[in-house]
Amino acid sequence: MRSLLFIFICFFSINLLAQDSKPEDYLSFEFHKSRREALRAKMPENSVAVFFANPVRNRANDVDYVYHQDPDFYYLTGYKEPHAVLVIFSEEQKDNMGNEFDEILYVQEKNPRAEMWTGYRLGVEGAKEELGFETVYNGKDFLNDNIAFSEFETVLHKPFTDDYRNTRDEADLADLIQSFKTKVYEEKVPQLSNGSLNVELKQEVTTEPKMNIDTKSLRNYMGALRQIKTPEEMELLKKAVRISAMGQVEVMKAMHPGMSETEIQGIHEYVYKKYGSEYEGYPSIVGAGNNGCVLHYVENSKTKVDNDLVLMDLGAEYHGYTADVTRTIPANGKFSKEQKAIYNLVYEAQEAGIAAAVVGNNSSDTHKAGQKIINEGLYELGIISSPDARHLYFPHGTSHHIGLDVHDLNTGGSFEPNMVITVEPGIYIPEGSDCDEKWWGIAVRIEDDILITENGPINLSAEAPRKLEEIEKMMEKPSVFDEFHLPDLD
């Protein structure tokens, strides 16, 4: 009896804490509902779309990574828990009781004992009240639900990635997906030449759809929706960008040659937490000197940055929306002659790329604008043999969309108003390159988040200085971290 009472008290406390401490600026359930309606308008007649929550991923032994919802699932529902299914119908349906519905959300069942360990669950009633769904069931109901998928002209779902695993829980993601597969696919076991079934070579067993399955269109539909940001989304995305820019500013003021890459990363991420960012939008990149030449360098293990340039590519995630801001600064506060030459070249290329970020253009236009300047500049500096020479000093594209993903879904078409893209040219000259050694180990990337408007591009991350002189001036300012010293562990 006492144990039951203890569980009840803990469960009641968890519910109060979850309700009292929740931020108030999440996307509204009206937003998510409007996104489902917009998707439904794109779906073919007599079709059904099925979305699954992201899997829980294991870190080691009995420890999992912090859970992060599938961006499409979150965009359409606002639901942040695992082991869930969303079913959207193109037209109204009727159940056996005559009730009409055009969508069903299946959620984790409430479980007081489990919630003591892993936190509050919305459950069926919570999903109705907080997310605005009318038709909600527990996940185990999906296992037994007789949705007549075969009666629809098209069943849409995203490709399965098979990175989920079985758990002890009934109706976990593995069960939900297997149940769906059983309903819409059938296994084909190949026959041997003598006509007997090849049951031992299990890896050769294939699945074939029992009905018209479409695994491609949802990506296009969701890309078309997510690439155009609504005013409600822009509030969150702008906050994520501004937090990221503030991190760059504070590191500029705190930077000194004795810092480690990890310490620099820590300052950025502290600023993110200070301003309410729940996570980083992607693994933080802090590369000093030659480390900056590795585009996705995430070890951040150099113990002293010395007098190197430090390339810092980081983005705060705020309520699901992630920024992507890069600055490159001299650890000692002053650019050398060679660093200055490369930096100014990248800056000019970025200016040209931003100017090309207008309605009707596309990412190829922003890239070509910057690439031309970089190639001509590298030739004038004697780093390449001609403006048309092939090289790897600028090996990546210049623009991508941002939003719920750092590389957000899009259709790859022309820029339209209320899209948000990056403009991020860079030059990377690793040690051993075929040029004068004075350039070796110099890596510069400048990246800003640009809002496309009818009146031209708006730099959302302009709060973090980009001009060389402005960076040096910012680095002269006192830092709130100047008096913050921890004792050595040695």
Tab-separated table of C-alpha atoms in Angstrom:
chain	number	residue	atom	x	y	z
A	1	MET	CA	0.000	0.000	0.000
A	2	ARG	CA	2.813	2.373	0.925
A	3	SER	CA	4.598	1.728	-2.381
A	4	LEU	CA	1.429	2.522	-4.325
A	5	LEU	CA	0.988	5.717	-2.326
A	6	PHE	CA	4.619	6.668	-2.996
A	7	ILE	CA	4.147	6.128	-6.737
A	8	PHE	CA	0.978	8.243	-6.691
A	9	ILE	CA	2.714	11.103	-4.860
A	10	CYS	CA	5.678	11.041	-7.263
A	11	PHE	CA	3.356	10.855	-10.260
A	12	PHE	CA	1.310	13.799	-8.964
A	13	SER	CA	4.492	15.815	-8.357
A	14	ILE	CA	5.808	15.060	-11.839
A	15	ASN	CA	2.552	16.259	-13.364
A	16	LEU	CA	2.625	19.511	-11.366
A	17	LEU	CA	6.269	20.152	-12.245
A	18	ALA	CA	5.663	19.487	-15.928
A	19	GLN	CA	2.720	21.888	-15.976
A	20	ASP	CA	4.252	24.660	-13.865
A	21	SER	CA	7.672	24.833	-15.526
A	22	LYS	CA	6.729	24.623	-19.194
A	23	PRO	CA	7.847	27.592	-21.355
A	24	GLU	CA	4.989	29.526	-22.886
A	25	ASP	CA	6.404	30.306	-26.326
A	26	TYR	CA	6.187	26.915	-28.019
A	27	LEU	CA	4.366	26.697	-31.311
A	28	SER	CA	0.608	26.689	-30.759
A	29	PHE	CA	-1.507	23.626	-31.464
A	30	GLU	CA	-3.319	25.780	-34.044
A	31	PHE	CA	-0.012	26.034	-35.921
A	32	HIS	CA	0.462	22.272	-36.006
A	33	LYS	CA	-3.157	21.764	-37.039
A	34	SER	CA	-2.727	24.233	-39.904
A	35	ARG	CA	0.332	22.311	-41.077
A	36	ARG	CA	-1.652	19.072	-41.156
A	37	GLU	CA	-4.359	20.806	-43.162
A	38	ALA	CA	-1.733	22.148	-45.572
A	39	LEU	CA	-0.295	18.652	-46.019
A	40	ARG	CA	-3.760	17.175	-46.529
A	41	ALA	CA	-4.333	19.677	-49.351
A	42	LYS	CA	-1.268	18.282	-51.152
A	43	MET	CA	-2.163	14.613	-50.742
A	44	PRO	CA	-3.776	12.698	-53.638
A	45	GLU	CA	-7.469	11.875	-53.405
A	46	ASN	CA	-8.339	8.790	-51.378
A	47	SER	CA	-4.901	8.543	-49.790
A	48	VAL	CA	-3.518	8.066	-46.293
A	49	ALA	CA	-0.162	9.235	-44.885
A	50	VAL	CA	1.547	7.480	-41.984
A	51	PHE	CA	4.303	9.133	-39.915
A	52	PHE	CA	6.331	7.530	-37.147
A	53	ALA	CA	8.124	9.244	-34.262
A	54	ASN	CA	11.908	9.122	-34.115
A	55	PRO	CA	13.475	6.105	-32.413
A	56	VAL	CA	15.106	6.208	-29.009
A	57	ARG	CA	18.816	5.716	-29.686
A	58	ASN	CA	21.118	3.933	-27.277
A	59	ARG	CA	24.329	5.614	-26.124
A	60	ALA	CA	25.779	2.772	-24.072
A	61	ASN	CA	24.440	-0.065	-21.946
A	62	ASP	CA	21.291	1.266	-20.235
A	63	VAL	CA	21.875	4.928	-21.161
A	64	ASP	CA	20.116	6.478	-24.151
A	65	TYR	CA	20.877	9.661	-26.034
A	66	VAL	CA	18.675	12.649	-25.194
A	67	TYR	CA	15.530	12.094	-27.222
A	68	HIS	CA	14.885	14.308	-30.239
A	69	GLN	CA	11.646	14.087	-32.152
A	70	ASP	CA	11.505	13.556	-35.915
A	71	PRO	CA	11.200	17.106	-37.338
A	72	ASP	CA	8.298	16.225	-39.644
A	73	PHE	CA	6.426	14.551	-36.791
A	74	TYR	CA	6.990	17.556	-34.533
A	75	TYR	CA	6.011	19.995	-37.296
A	76	LEU	CA	2.690	18.225	-37.774
A	77	THR	CA	1.848	17.425	-34.142
A	78	GLY	CA	3.925	19.270	-31.536
A	79	TYR	CA	4.350	15.877	-29.843
A	80	LYS	CA	7.856	15.421	-28.408
A	81	GLU	CA	7.674	11.865	-27.041
A	82	PRO	CA	8.811	8.615	-28.692
A	83	HIS	CA	6.794	5.533	-29.746
A	84	ALA	CA	4.039	7.363	-31.582
A	85	VAL	CA	2.230	7.238	-34.927
A	86	LEU	CA	0.348	9.913	-36.861
A	87	VAL	CA	-2.169	8.884	-39.536
A	88	ILE	CA	-3.571	11.574	-41.836
A	89	PHE	CA	-6.391	10.873	-44.276
A	90	SER	CA	-7.000	12.945	-47.397
A	91	GLU	CA	-10.755	12.897	-46.756
A	92	GLU	CA	-13.088	12.467	-43.813
A	93	GLN	CA	-13.491	8.910	-42.520
A	94	LYS	CA	-16.237	7.299	-40.427
A	95	ASP	CA	-15.860	4.710	-37.701
A	96	ASN	CA	-18.372	2.010	-36.812
A	97	MET	CA	-20.209	4.438	-34.558
A	98	GLY	CA	-20.616	7.010	-37.315
A	99	ASN	CA	-18.010	9.402	-35.860
A	100	GLU	CA	-16.108	11.421	-38.472
A	101	PHE	CA	-12.334	12.011	-38.370
A	102	ASP	CA	-9.538	12.808	-40.801
A	103	GLU	CA	-6.511	12.088	-38.578
A	104	ILE	CA	-5.488	9.840	-35.720
A	105	LEU	CA	-2.626	10.278	-33.256
A	106	TYR	CA	-1.367	7.226	-31.380
A	107	VAL	CA	0.729	8.090	-28.302
A	108	GLN	CA	2.676	6.512	-25.454
A	109	GLU	CA	0.333	5.171	-22.806
A	110	LYS	CA	0.591	6.873	-19.441
A	111	ASN	CA	2.503	4.805	-16.904
A	112	PRO	CA	3.152	6.245	-13.405
A	113	ARG	CA	6.067	3.921	-12.690
A	114	ALA	CA	7.804	4.658	-16.010
A	115	GLU	CA	7.170	8.386	-15.589
A	116	MET	CA	9.065	8.319	-12.292
A	117	TRP	CA	12.171	7.412	-14.302
A	118	THR	CA	11.782	9.109	-17.664
A	119	GLY	CA	9.374	11.982	-17.092
A	120	TYR	CA	5.831	13.114	-17.667
A	121	ARG	CA	3.841	11.647	-20.559
A	122	LEU	CA	0.941	13.435	-22.193
A	123	GLY	CA	-1.112	10.312	-22.750
A	124	VAL	CA	-4.387	10.320	-24.633
A	125	GLU	CA	-6.144	13.065	-22.689
A	126	GLY	CA	-3.043	15.270	-22.557
A	127	ALA	CA	-2.607	15.014	-26.332
A	128	LYS	CA	-6.223	16.055	-26.801
A	129	GLU	CA	-5.983	18.956	-24.379
A	130	GLU	CA	-2.498	20.309	-25.178
A	131	LEU	CA	-2.088	19.361	-28.849
A	132	GLY	CA	-5.663	19.917	-30.000
A	133	PHE	CA	-6.256	16.448	-31.483
A	134	GLU	CA	-9.783	15.084	-31.370
A	135	THR	CA	-8.971	11.454	-32.149
A	136	VAL	CA	-6.177	10.034	-29.999
A	137	TYR	CA	-5.440	6.470	-28.924
A	138	ASN	CA	-2.686	4.653	-27.100
A	139	GLY	CA	0.029	3.143	-29.247
A	140	LYS	CA	-1.063	-0.427	-28.508
A	141	ASP	CA	-4.374	0.381	-30.198
A	142	PHE	CA	-2.466	0.869	-33.458
A	143	LEU	CA	-1.325	-2.744	-33.224
A	144	ASN	CA	-4.936	-3.911	-33.206
A	145	ASP	CA	-6.542	-1.148	-35.266
A	146	ASN	CA	-8.033	-2.419	-38.485
A	147	ILE	CA	-7.375	0.612	-40.656
A	148	ALA	CA	-8.285	-0.648	-44.132
A	149	PHE	CA	-5.128	0.549	-45.873
A	150	SER	CA	-5.969	-1.560	-48.931
A	151	GLU	CA	-9.073	0.542	-49.594
A	152	PHE	CA	-7.005	3.661	-50.275
A	153	GLU	CA	-5.634	4.488	-53.699
A	154	THR	CA	-2.271	5.459	-52.156
A	155	VAL	CA	-0.542	4.797	-48.836
A	156	LEU	CA	2.217	7.317	-48.202
A	157	HIS	CA	5.065	6.896	-45.732
A	158	LYS	CA	8.733	7.835	-45.485
A	159	PRO	CA	11.390	5.170	-46.095
A	160	PHE	CA	12.238	3.085	-43.032
A	161	THR	CA	15.771	3.596	-41.725
A	162	ASP	CA	15.800	0.460	-39.523
A	163	ASP	CA	17.674	2.263	-36.724
A	164	TYR	CA	15.070	1.423	-34.109
A	165	ARG	CA	15.267	-1.448	-31.642
A	166	ASN	CA	12.945	-3.635	-29.614
A	167	THR	CA	12.430	-2.762	-25.960
A	168	ARG	CA	10.522	-4.437	-23.173
A	169	ASP	CA	7.594	-2.094	-23.711
A	170	GLU	CA	4.485	-3.124	-25.562
A	171	ALA	CA	3.809	-0.871	-28.549
A	172	ASP	CA	7.354	0.483	-28.806
A	173	LEU	CA	8.440	1.897	-32.159
A	174	ALA	CA	9.651	-1.499	-33.372
A	175	ASP	CA	6.223	-3.009	-32.688
A	176	LEU	CA	4.404	-0.092	-34.311
A	177	ILE	CA	6.471	-0.240	-37.490
A	178	GLN	CA	6.311	-4.031	-37.723
A	179	SER	CA	2.547	-3.881	-37.327
A	180	PHE	CA	2.311	-1.358	-40.160
A	181	LYS	CA	4.626	-3.374	-42.383
A	182	THR	CA	2.529	-6.478	-41.817
A	183	LYS	CA	-0.570	-4.583	-42.897
A	184	VAL	CA	0.806	-3.084	-46.108
A	185	TYR	CA	3.706	-5.350	-47.114
A	186	GLU	CA	4.201	-9.074	-47.514
A	187	GLU	CA	7.393	-11.081	-47.309
A	188	LYS	CA	8.675	-12.799	-50.432
A	189	VAL	CA	10.894	-15.822	-49.804
A	190	PRO	CA	12.830	-16.727	-52.973
A	191	GLN	CA	12.668	-20.261	-54.277
A	192	LEU	CA	15.696	-22.437	-55.020
A	193	SER	CA	16.226	-23.905	-58.457
A	194	ASN	CA	14.615	-27.191	-57.351
A	195	GLY	CA	11.456	-25.371	-56.376
A	196	SER	CA	11.910	-25.543	-52.584
A	197	LEU	CA	11.753	-22.421	-50.475
A	198	ASN	CA	15.008	-20.676	-49.586
A	199	VAL	CA	14.232	-20.293	-45.877
A	200	GLU	CA	17.793	-20.528	-44.568
A	201	LEU	CA	19.213	-17.536	-46.453
A	202	LYS	CA	17.062	-15.115	-44.497
A	203	GLN	CA	18.925	-12.069	-45.768
A	204	GLU	CA	17.511	-12.711	-49.212
A	205	VAL	CA	13.910	-12.436	-48.037
A	206	THR	CA	12.332	-9.335	-49.535
A	207	THR	CA	9.136	-7.431	-48.948
A	208	GLU	CA	6.688	-6.335	-51.580
A	209	PRO	CA	3.771	-3.958	-51.097
A	210	LYS	CA	0.278	-5.398	-51.012
A	211	MET	CA	-1.075	-2.085	-52.321
A	212	ASN	CA	0.009	1.179	-53.924
A	213	ILE	CA	2.801	2.447	-51.647
A	214	ASP	CA	4.472	5.854	-52.131
A	215	THR	CA	7.693	6.441	-50.150
A	216	LYS	CA	8.899	9.499	-52.085
A	217	SER	CA	6.159	12.127	-52.187
A	218	LEU	CA	6.011	12.947	-48.470
A	219	ARG	CA	9.537	14.346	-48.586
A	220	ASN	CA	8.517	16.671	-51.421
A	221	TYR	CA	5.282	17.696	-49.704
A	222	MET	CA	7.009	18.369	-46.390
A	223	GLY	CA	9.885	20.184	-48.100
A	224	ALA	CA	7.458	22.520	-49.841
A	225	LEU	CA	5.758	23.305	-46.525
A	226	ARG	CA	8.802	23.600	-44.279
A	227	GLN	CA	10.873	25.786	-46.614
A	228	ILE	CA	8.401	28.678	-46.224
A	229	LYS	CA	8.473	29.870	-42.628
A	230	THR	CA	5.303	31.163	-40.978
A	231	PRO	CA	5.392	34.214	-38.655
A	232	GLU	CA	5.068	31.875	-35.654
A	233	GLU	CA	8.071	29.858	-36.801
A	234	MET	CA	10.091	32.992	-37.492
A	235	GLU	CA	9.752	34.095	-33.878
A	236	LEU	CA	11.497	30.931	-32.714
A	237	LEU	CA	14.051	30.833	-35.524
A	238	LYS	CA	15.036	34.463	-34.979
A	239	LYS	CA	15.548	33.749	-31.286
A	240	ALA	CA	17.744	30.735	-32.085
A	241	VAL	CA	19.804	32.893	-34.455
A	242	ARG	CA	20.160	35.742	-31.997
A	243	ILE	CA	21.243	33.392	-29.205
A	244	SER	CA	23.861	31.924	-31.560
A	245	ALA	CA	25.120	35.387	-32.494
A	246	MET	CA	25.361	36.313	-28.800
A	247	GLY	CA	27.497	33.222	-28.247
A	248	GLN	CA	29.903	34.389	-30.958
A	249	VAL	CA	30.093	37.874	-29.417
A	250	GLU	CA	30.830	36.597	-25.913
A	251	VAL	CA	33.546	34.262	-27.188
A	252	MET	CA	35.160	37.118	-29.119
A	253	LYS	CA	35.448	39.057	-25.866
A	254	ALA	CA	36.653	36.053	-23.851
A	255	MET	CA	39.115	34.556	-26.353
A	256	HIS	CA	42.822	34.287	-25.532
A	257	PRO	CA	45.654	32.044	-26.812
A	258	GLY	CA	45.711	29.884	-23.694
A	259	MET	CA	42.199	28.556	-24.264
A	260	SER	CA	41.403	25.069	-25.454
A	261	GLU	CA	38.947	24.293	-28.226
A	262	THR	CA	36.713	22.551	-25.699
A	263	GLU	CA	36.700	25.601	-23.409
A	264	ILE	CA	35.643	27.799	-26.333
A	265	GLN	CA	32.874	25.335	-27.145
A	266	GLY	CA	31.779	25.449	-23.512
A	267	ILE	CA	31.410	29.240	-23.529
A	268	HIS	CA	29.233	29.112	-26.630
A	269	GLU	CA	27.022	26.423	-25.170
A	270	TYR	CA	26.794	28.169	-21.795
A	271	VAL	CA	25.445	31.257	-23.558
A	272	TYR	CA	22.906	29.053	-25.340
A	273	LYS	CA	21.647	27.639	-22.048
A	274	LYS	CA	21.631	31.074	-20.439
A	275	TYR	CA	19.149	32.315	-23.037
A	276	GLY	CA	16.904	29.249	-22.982
A	277	SER	CA	18.222	27.124	-25.829
A	278	GLU	CA	17.521	23.491	-25.022
A	279	TYR	CA	20.140	21.930	-27.279
A	280	GLU	CA	22.750	22.571	-29.934
A	281	GLY	CA	21.298	22.223	-33.428
A	282	TYR	CA	24.261	20.053	-34.464
A	283	PRO	CA	27.637	19.022	-32.984
A	284	SER	CA	29.662	22.153	-32.227
A	285	ILE	CA	32.663	22.796	-34.467
A	286	VAL	CA	35.622	24.668	-32.949
A	287	GLY	CA	38.745	24.250	-35.059
A	288	ALA	CA	41.969	26.143	-34.391
A	289	GLY	CA	44.581	26.422	-37.160
A	290	ASN	CA	44.770	23.326	-39.329
A	291	ASN	CA	41.824	21.754	-37.476
A	292	GLY	CA	39.607	24.356	-39.123
A	293	CYS	CA	40.412	22.754	-42.486
A	294	VAL	CA	38.293	19.745	-41.481
A	295	LEU	CA	34.804	20.881	-42.456
A	296	HIS	CA	32.935	18.895	-39.817
A	297	TYR	CA	35.643	18.781	-37.155
A	298	VAL	CA	33.884	17.984	-33.871
A	299	GLU	CA	36.642	16.551	-31.666
A	300	ASN	CA	37.485	20.053	-30.377
A	301	SER	CA	40.450	18.510	-28.566
A	302	LYS	CA	43.307	20.975	-29.075
A	303	THR	CA	44.450	22.040	-25.617
A	304	LYS	CA	45.777	25.485	-26.604
A	305	VAL	CA	44.701	27.536	-29.614
A	306	ASP	CA	47.877	29.676	-29.378
A	307	ASN	CA	47.969	32.378	-32.082
A	308	ASP	CA	45.912	30.458	-34.626
A	309	LEU	CA	42.732	31.461	-36.337
A	310	VAL	CA	39.797	29.740	-34.643
A	311	LEU	CA	36.878	28.676	-36.836
A	312	MET	CA	33.666	28.393	-34.793
A	313	ASP	CA	30.606	26.882	-36.480
A	314	LEU	CA	27.830	26.530	-33.925
A	315	GLY	CA	24.075	26.904	-33.745
A	316	ALA	CA	21.615	27.057	-30.878
A	317	GLU	CA	18.388	25.098	-31.124
A	318	TYR	CA	15.403	26.877	-29.621
A	319	HIS	CA	12.118	24.966	-29.320
A	320	GLY	CA	13.122	22.776	-32.240
A	321	TYR	CA	14.440	25.493	-34.583
A	322	THR	CA	18.163	25.707	-35.165
A	323	ALA	CA	20.468	28.504	-36.240
A	324	ASP	CA	23.782	28.015	-38.070
A	325	VAL	CA	26.327	30.780	-37.518
A	326	THR	CA	30.086	30.678	-38.158
A	327	ARG	CA	32.775	33.175	-37.260
A	328	THR	CA	36.545	32.877	-37.651
A	329	ILE	CA	38.680	34.971	-35.310
A	330	PRO	CA	42.362	35.275	-34.317
A	331	ALA	CA	42.987	33.811	-30.868
A	332	ASN	CA	45.376	36.655	-29.986
A	333	GLY	CA	42.962	39.361	-31.116
A	334	LYS	CA	44.841	40.490	-34.251
A	335	PHE	CA	44.843	39.024	-37.758
A	336	SER	CA	48.263	38.429	-39.295
A	337	LYS	CA	48.985	39.672	-42.838
A	338	GLU	CA	48.219	36.275	-44.402
A	339	GLN	CA	45.171	35.652	-42.217
A	340	LYS	CA	43.873	39.091	-43.115
A	341	ALA	CA	44.242	38.460	-46.850
A	342	ILE	CA	42.281	35.194	-46.723
A	343	TYR	CA	39.671	36.566	-44.337
A	344	ASN	CA	38.893	39.612	-46.442
A	345	LEU	CA	38.601	37.436	-49.518
A	346	VAL	CA	36.000	35.223	-47.817
A	347	TYR	CA	34.187	38.309	-46.530
A	348	GLU	CA	33.925	39.773	-50.041
A	349	ALA	CA	32.658	36.418	-51.325
A	350	GLN	CA	30.024	36.317	-48.603
A	351	GLU	CA	28.902	39.863	-49.381
A	352	ALA	CA	28.400	38.822	-52.998
A	353	GLY	CA	26.543	35.675	-51.943
A	354	ILE	CA	24.217	37.600	-49.650
A	355	ALA	CA	23.501	40.124	-52.406
A	356	ALA	CA	22.466	37.200	-54.633
A	357	ALA	CA	20.042	35.837	-52.029
A	358	VAL	CA	16.966	37.367	-53.630
A	359	VAL	CA	13.574	36.126	-54.752
A	360	GLY	CA	13.871	34.170	-58.002
A	361	ASN	CA	17.512	33.179	-57.538
A	362	ASN	CA	18.624	29.869	-56.044
A	363	SER	CA	21.526	28.364	-54.119
A	364	SER	CA	23.522	28.016	-57.318
A	365	ASP	CA	23.440	31.809	-57.706
A	366	THR	CA	24.729	32.494	-54.183
A	367	HIS	CA	27.471	29.918	-54.707
A	368	LYS	CA	28.608	31.201	-58.086
A	369	ALA	CA	28.719	34.797	-56.819
A	370	GLY	CA	31.111	33.866	-54.023
A	371	GLN	CA	33.077	31.276	-55.966
A	372	LYS	CA	34.055	33.777	-58.658
A	373	ILE	CA	35.514	36.167	-56.095
A	374	ILE	CA	37.366	33.391	-54.232
A	375	ASN	CA	38.901	31.929	-57.391
A	376	GLU	CA	40.089	35.302	-58.650
A	377	GLY	CA	41.429	36.184	-55.207
A	378	LEU	CA	43.306	32.916	-54.745
A	379	TYR	CA	44.921	33.444	-58.156
A	380	GLU	CA	45.988	37.000	-57.279
A	381	LEU	CA	47.528	35.701	-54.044
A	382	GLY	CA	49.471	33.058	-55.991
A	383	ILE	CA	47.728	30.146	-54.291
A	384	ILE	CA	46.233	28.734	-57.505
A	385	SER	CA	47.658	28.900	-61.035
A	386	SER	CA	44.674	30.535	-62.746
A	387	PRO	CA	41.150	31.752	-61.891
A	388	ASP	CA	39.810	28.633	-63.634
A	389	ALA	CA	42.103	26.147	-61.879
A	390	ARG	CA	40.433	23.207	-60.157
A	391	HIS	CA	41.150	23.124	-56.428
A	392	LEU	CA	39.807	21.984	-53.061
A	393	TYR	CA	40.315	25.226	-51.148
A	394	PHE	CA	36.553	25.934	-51.378
A	395	PRO	CA	35.057	22.421	-51.396
A	396	HIS	CA	31.465	22.957	-50.249
A	397	GLY	CA	28.279	24.695	-51.305
A	398	THR	CA	27.409	28.169	-50.111
A	399	SER	CA	23.764	27.925	-49.056
A	400	HIS	CA	21.269	25.608	-47.435
A	401	HIS	CA	17.911	26.106	-45.744
A	402	ILE	CA	17.620	26.120	-41.951
A	403	GLY	CA	14.652	25.478	-39.683
A	404	LEU	CA	13.715	22.339	-37.777
A	405	ASP	CA	16.855	20.784	-39.287
A	406	VAL	CA	20.156	22.591	-39.695
A	407	HIS	CA	19.986	21.393	-43.306
A	408	ASP	CA	16.262	21.887	-43.577
A	409	LEU	CA	13.932	20.220	-46.040
A	410	ASN	CA	13.326	22.120	-49.278
A	411	THR	CA	12.357	21.456	-52.860
A	412	GLY	CA	15.588	22.789	-54.368
A	413	GLY	CA	13.795	25.444	-56.406
A	414	SER	CA	14.035	29.215	-56.534
A	415	PHE	CA	14.130	31.400	-53.451
A	416	GLU	CA	10.759	32.666	-52.236
A	417	PRO	CA	9.814	35.167	-49.536
A	418	ASN	CA	10.059	33.835	-45.962
A	419	MET	CA	12.658	31.227	-46.738
A	420	VAL	CA	15.706	31.270	-44.450
A	421	ILE	CA	19.041	30.140	-45.855
A	422	THR	CA	22.700	30.296	-44.928
A	423	VAL	CA	25.406	32.041	-46.919
A	424	GLU	CA	28.735	30.493	-45.928
A	425	PRO	CA	31.724	30.699	-48.270
A	426	GLY	CA	35.041	29.453	-46.967
A	427	ILE	CA	38.702	28.939	-47.793
A	428	TYR	CA	40.677	26.059	-46.265
A	429	ILE	CA	44.400	25.606	-46.896
A	430	PRO	CA	45.571	22.496	-45.024
A	431	GLU	CA	49.191	21.833	-44.171
A	432	GLY	CA	51.054	20.328	-47.113
A	433	SER	CA	48.998	22.170	-49.744
A	434	ASP	CA	50.560	22.973	-53.127
A	435	CYS	CA	51.241	26.621	-52.312
A	436	ASP	CA	53.596	28.763	-50.231
A	437	GLU	CA	53.884	27.463	-46.670
A	438	LYS	CA	52.885	30.852	-45.276
A	439	TRP	CA	49.280	30.004	-46.186
A	440	TRP	CA	49.276	26.551	-44.596
A	441	GLY	CA	46.848	25.952	-41.736
A	442	ILE	CA	44.670	28.970	-42.532
A	443	ALA	CA	40.956	28.151	-42.533
A	444	VAL	CA	38.227	30.795	-42.753
A	445	ARG	CA	34.470	30.359	-42.958
A	446	ILE	CA	31.920	33.120	-42.404
A	447	GLU	CA	28.318	32.009	-42.179
A	448	ASP	CA	25.139	33.976	-41.619
A	449	ASP	CA	21.434	33.175	-41.604
A	450	ILE	CA	19.589	35.126	-44.268
A	451	LEU	CA	15.855	35.794	-44.520
A	452	ILE	CA	14.600	36.063	-48.104
A	453	THR	CA	12.115	38.928	-48.555
A	454	GLU	CA	10.490	40.783	-51.427
A	455	ASN	CA	12.690	43.764	-50.539
A	456	GLY	CA	15.968	41.879	-50.489
A	457	PRO	CA	17.946	39.728	-48.024
A	458	ILE	CA	17.973	40.377	-44.280
A	459	ASN	CA	20.934	39.136	-42.228
A	460	LEU	CA	19.397	37.694	-39.057
A	461	SER	CA	22.791	37.036	-37.439
A	462	ALA	CA	24.322	40.473	-38.071
A	463	GLU	CA	24.650	41.026	-34.306
A	464	ALA	CA	27.864	38.984	-34.432
A	465	PRO	CA	30.559	41.153	-36.105
A	466	ARG	CA	31.745	39.995	-39.535
A	467	LYS	CA	34.108	42.739	-40.699
A	468	LEU	CA	37.717	42.153	-39.740
A	469	GLU	CA	38.108	45.510	-38.013
A	470	GLU	CA	34.879	45.042	-36.068
A	471	ILE	CA	36.012	41.610	-34.848
A	472	GLU	CA	39.333	42.987	-33.595
A	473	LYS	CA	37.520	45.843	-31.886
A	474	MET	CA	35.060	43.457	-30.211
A	475	MET	CA	37.940	41.293	-28.999
A	476	GLU	CA	39.364	44.269	-27.122
A	477	LYS	CA	36.268	44.550	-24.919
A	478	PRO	CA	36.176	43.093	-21.402
A	479	SER	CA	34.467	39.754	-20.938
A	480	VAL	CA	32.122	38.561	-18.219
A	481	PHE	CA	34.362	35.471	-18.111
A	482	ASP	CA	37.558	37.411	-17.341
A	483	GLU	CA	37.169	36.956	-13.578
A	484	PHE	CA	35.875	33.406	-13.859
A	485	HIS	CA	38.746	31.098	-12.958
A	486	LEU	CA	38.524	27.513	-11.806
A	487	PRO	CA	41.447	25.954	-9.930
A	488	ASP	CA	43.777	23.650	-11.852
A	489	LEU	CA	43.225	19.947	-11.325
A	490	ASP	CA	46.980	19.172	-11.302
